[in-house]
Short mmCIF file of C-alpha atoms in Angstrom, two decimals:
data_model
loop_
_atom_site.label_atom_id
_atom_site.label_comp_id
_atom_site.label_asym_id
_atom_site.label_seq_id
_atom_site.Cartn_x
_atom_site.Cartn_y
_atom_site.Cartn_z
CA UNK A 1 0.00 0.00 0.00
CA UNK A 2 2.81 2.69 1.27
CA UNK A 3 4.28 2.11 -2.75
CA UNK A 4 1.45 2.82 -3.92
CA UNK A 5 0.77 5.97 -1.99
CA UNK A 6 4.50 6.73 -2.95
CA UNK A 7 3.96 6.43 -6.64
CA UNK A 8 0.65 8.98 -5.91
CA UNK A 9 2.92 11.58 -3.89
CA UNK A 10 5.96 11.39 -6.90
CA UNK A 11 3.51 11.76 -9.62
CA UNK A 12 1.61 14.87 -8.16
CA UNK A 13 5.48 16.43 -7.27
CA UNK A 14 6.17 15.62 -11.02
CA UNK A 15 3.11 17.10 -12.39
CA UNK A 16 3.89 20.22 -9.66
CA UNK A 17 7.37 20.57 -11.16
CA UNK A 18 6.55 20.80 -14.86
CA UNK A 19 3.31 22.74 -14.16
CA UNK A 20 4.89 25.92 -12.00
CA UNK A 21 6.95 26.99 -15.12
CA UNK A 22 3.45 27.39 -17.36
CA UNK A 23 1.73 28.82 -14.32
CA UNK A 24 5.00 31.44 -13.51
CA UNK A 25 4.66 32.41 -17.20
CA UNK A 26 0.81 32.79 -17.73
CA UNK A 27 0.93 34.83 -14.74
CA UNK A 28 3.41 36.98 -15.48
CA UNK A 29 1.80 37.83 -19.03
CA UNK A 30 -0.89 38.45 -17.03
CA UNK A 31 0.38 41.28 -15.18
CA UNK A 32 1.92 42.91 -18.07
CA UNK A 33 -1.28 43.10 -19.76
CA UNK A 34 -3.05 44.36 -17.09
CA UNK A 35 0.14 47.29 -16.73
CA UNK A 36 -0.50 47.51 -20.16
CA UNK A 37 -4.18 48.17 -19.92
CA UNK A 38 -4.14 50.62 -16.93
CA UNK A 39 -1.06 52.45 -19.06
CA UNK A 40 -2.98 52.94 -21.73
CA UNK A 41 -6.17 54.59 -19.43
CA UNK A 42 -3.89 56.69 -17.93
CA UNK A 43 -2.93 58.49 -21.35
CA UNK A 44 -6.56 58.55 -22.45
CA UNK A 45 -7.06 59.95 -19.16
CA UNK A 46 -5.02 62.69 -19.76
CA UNK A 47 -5.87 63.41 -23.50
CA UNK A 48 -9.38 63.35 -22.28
CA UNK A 49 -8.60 65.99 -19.56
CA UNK A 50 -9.77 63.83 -17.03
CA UNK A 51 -8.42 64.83 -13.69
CA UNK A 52 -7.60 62.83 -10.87
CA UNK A 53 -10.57 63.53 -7.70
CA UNK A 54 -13.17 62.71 -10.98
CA UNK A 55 -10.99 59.37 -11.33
CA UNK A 56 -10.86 58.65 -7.51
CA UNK A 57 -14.96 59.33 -7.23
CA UNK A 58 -15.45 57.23 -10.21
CA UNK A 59 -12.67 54.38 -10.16
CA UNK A 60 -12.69 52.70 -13.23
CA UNK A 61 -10.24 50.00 -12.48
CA UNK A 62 -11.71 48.13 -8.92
CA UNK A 63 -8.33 45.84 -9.14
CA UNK A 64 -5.90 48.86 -9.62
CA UNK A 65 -7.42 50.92 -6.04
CA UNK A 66 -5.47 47.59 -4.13
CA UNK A 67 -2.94 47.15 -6.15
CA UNK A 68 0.54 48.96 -6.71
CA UNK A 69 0.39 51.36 -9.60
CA UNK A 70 3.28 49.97 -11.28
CA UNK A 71 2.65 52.05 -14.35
CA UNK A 72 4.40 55.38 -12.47
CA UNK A 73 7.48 52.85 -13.36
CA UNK A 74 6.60 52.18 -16.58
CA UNK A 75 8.47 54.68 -19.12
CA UNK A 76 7.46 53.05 -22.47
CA UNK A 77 5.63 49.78 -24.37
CA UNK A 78 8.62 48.09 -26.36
CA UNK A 79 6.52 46.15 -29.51
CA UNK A 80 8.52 44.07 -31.77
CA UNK A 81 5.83 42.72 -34.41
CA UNK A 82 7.68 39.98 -36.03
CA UNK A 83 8.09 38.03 -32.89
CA UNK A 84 4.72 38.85 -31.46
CA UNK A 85 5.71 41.11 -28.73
CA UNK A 86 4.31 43.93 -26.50
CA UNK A 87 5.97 44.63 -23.06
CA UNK A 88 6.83 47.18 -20.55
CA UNK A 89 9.63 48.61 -20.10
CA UNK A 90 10.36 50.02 -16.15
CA UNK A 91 12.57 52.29 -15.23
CA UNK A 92 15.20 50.57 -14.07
CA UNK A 93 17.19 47.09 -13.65
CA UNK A 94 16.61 45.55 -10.55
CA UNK A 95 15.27 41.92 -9.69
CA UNK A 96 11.42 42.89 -9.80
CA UNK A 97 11.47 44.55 -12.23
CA UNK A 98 12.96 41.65 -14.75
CA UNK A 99 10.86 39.37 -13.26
CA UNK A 100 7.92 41.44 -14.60
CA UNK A 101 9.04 42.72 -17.44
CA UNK A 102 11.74 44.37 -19.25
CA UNK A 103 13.65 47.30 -17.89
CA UNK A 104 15.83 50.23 -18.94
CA UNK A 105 19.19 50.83 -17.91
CA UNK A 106 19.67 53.86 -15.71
CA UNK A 107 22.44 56.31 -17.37
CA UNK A 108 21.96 54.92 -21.07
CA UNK A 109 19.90 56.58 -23.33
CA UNK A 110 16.47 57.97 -23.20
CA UNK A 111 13.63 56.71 -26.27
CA UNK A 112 14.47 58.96 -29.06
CA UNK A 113 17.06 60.96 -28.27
CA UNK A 114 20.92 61.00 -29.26
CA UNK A 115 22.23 58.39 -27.31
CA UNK A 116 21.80 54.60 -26.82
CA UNK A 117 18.89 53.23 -24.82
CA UNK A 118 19.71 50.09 -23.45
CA UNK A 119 16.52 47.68 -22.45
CA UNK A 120 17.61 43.99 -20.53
CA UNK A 121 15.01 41.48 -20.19
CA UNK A 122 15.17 37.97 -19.20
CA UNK A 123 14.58 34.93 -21.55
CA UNK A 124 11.66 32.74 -20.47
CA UNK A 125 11.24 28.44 -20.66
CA UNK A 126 7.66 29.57 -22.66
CA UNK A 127 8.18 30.14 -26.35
CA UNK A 128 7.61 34.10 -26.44
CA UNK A 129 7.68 35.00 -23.09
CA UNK A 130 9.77 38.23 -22.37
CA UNK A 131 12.91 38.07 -24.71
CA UNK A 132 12.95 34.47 -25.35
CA UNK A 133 12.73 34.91 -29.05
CA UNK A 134 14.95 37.93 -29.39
CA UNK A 135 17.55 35.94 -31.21
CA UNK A 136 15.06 35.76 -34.36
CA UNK A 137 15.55 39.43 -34.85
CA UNK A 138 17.23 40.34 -38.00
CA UNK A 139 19.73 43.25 -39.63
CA UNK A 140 15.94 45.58 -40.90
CA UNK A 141 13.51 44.36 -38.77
CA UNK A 142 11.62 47.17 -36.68
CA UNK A 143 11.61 47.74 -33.24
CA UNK A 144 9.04 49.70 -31.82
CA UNK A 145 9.02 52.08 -28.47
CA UNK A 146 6.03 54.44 -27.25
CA UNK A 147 6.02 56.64 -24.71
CA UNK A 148 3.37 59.00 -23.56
CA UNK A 149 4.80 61.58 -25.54
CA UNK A 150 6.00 59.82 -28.63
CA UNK A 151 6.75 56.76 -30.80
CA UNK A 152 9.80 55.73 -31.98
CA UNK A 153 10.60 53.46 -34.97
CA UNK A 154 13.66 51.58 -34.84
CA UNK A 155 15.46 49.44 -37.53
CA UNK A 156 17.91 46.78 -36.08
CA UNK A 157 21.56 47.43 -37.14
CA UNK A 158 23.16 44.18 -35.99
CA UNK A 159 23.35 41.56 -33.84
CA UNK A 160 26.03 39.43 -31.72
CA UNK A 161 26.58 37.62 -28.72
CA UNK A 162 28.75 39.31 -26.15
CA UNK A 163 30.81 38.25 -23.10
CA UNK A 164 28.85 39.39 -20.06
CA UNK A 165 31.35 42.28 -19.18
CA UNK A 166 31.46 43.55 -22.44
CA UNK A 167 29.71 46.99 -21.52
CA UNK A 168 30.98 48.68 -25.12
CA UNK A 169 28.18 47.55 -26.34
CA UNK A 170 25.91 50.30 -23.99
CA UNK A 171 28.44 53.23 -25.68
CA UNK A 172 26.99 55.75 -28.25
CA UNK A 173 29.42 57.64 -30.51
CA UNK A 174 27.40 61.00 -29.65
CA UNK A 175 25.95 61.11 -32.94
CA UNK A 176 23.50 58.32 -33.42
CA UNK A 177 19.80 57.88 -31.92
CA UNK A 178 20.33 53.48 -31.15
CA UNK A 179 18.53 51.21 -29.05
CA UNK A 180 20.32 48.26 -27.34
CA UNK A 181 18.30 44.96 -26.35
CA UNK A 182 19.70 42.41 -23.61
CA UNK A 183 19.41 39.38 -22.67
CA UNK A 184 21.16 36.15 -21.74
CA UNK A 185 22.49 33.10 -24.31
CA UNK A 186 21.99 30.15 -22.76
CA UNK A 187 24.05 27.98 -25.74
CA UNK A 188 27.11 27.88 -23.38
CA UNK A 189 28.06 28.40 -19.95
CA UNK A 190 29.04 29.98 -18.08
CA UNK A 191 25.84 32.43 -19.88
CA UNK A 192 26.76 35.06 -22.85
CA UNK A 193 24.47 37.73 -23.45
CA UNK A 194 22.67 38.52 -26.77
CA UNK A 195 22.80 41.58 -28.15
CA UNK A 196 20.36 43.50 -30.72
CA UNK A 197 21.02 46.82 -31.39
CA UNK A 198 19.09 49.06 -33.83
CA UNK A 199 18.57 52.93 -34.90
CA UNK A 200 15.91 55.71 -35.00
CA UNK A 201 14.18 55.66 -38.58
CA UNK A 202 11.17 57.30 -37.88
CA UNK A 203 9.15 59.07 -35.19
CA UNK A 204 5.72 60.06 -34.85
CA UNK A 205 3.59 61.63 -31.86
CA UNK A 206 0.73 59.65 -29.83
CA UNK A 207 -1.33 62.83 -28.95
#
């Protein structure tokens, strides 16, 4: 009898172990929808003139009163079409932060301006979670970045895997409007880092 109430208990801590993986990553897109979402009311918010004691009288998001407003962190939506994705970017690289969504480098570059703006992110087990597909990225493809002022078009440049102190690639000559993307390799170990960088093409406003 105890065997067979072993075999039970090591099948349900299987199932557990491949399970938490899908789980971690369906709720983590989760969340960045739903910064997504309340990003996006915030900026029709404001276009709409809507001012803040109408919003607390008349809450339109019941989750968002008891939850952090992660959005004050959120700087920009990064959008890369060809692999299917649409994430924050917070200000910032610390360990939340990556575990919810991309982040920007503090003392890089700023979206749009001369300079390079550097955005890590990790790479996910799920097939286009986070960066996980950044490596399909190719020398023309776009890369997209809105802010609640702008949006910027970028076209990648290149791409390369780097050692993991190899901070050149964060430099700007002082001429160029780039955008760096970050993330790890996992073909080797110890882990590289992948590196697509692209520049400013075009620009147009959100208001």
């Amino acid at each position: 009898m105890w065997k067979k109430v072993l075999a039970v208990l090591l099948i349900i801590a299987g199932l557990s172990v491949i399970g938490f993986p899908a789980a971690h990553d369906y709720y983590l897109k989760y969340q960045q929808k739903k910064m997504i979402n309340h990003w996006h009311d915030n900026l029709l918010q404001v276009s709409d003139g809507t001012d803040q004691e109408h919003e607390q009288e008349n809450p339109s998001n019941s989750d968002a009163v008891n939850q952090p407003d992660l959005t004050k962190e959120m700087e920009a939506l990064l959008i890369i079409k060809k692999i299917d994705l649409e994430i924050p970017v917070l200000t910032g690289v610390t360990d939340r932060n990556l575990d919810l969504a991309a982040a920007s480098i503090l003392g890089t570059g700023k979206p749009g301006e001369i300079g390079n703006y550097c955005i890590a992110a990790h790479r996910s087990r799920t097939y286009g979670v986070l960066f996980n597909r950044l490596d399909e990225l190719k020398k023309g493809d776009q890369i997209i970045v809105t802010t609640n002022e702008e949006t910027y078009t970028y076209n990648v440049t290149e791409s390369m895997i780097v050692q993991p102190d190899h901070v050149e690639v964060l430099q700007n000559d002082g001429t160029k409007r780039q955008i760096t993307l970050i993330t790890c390799d996992y073909s080797s170990k110890p882990y590289l880092r992948l590196i697509v960088k692209g520049e400013l093409r075009l620009l147009h406003s959100t208001q």
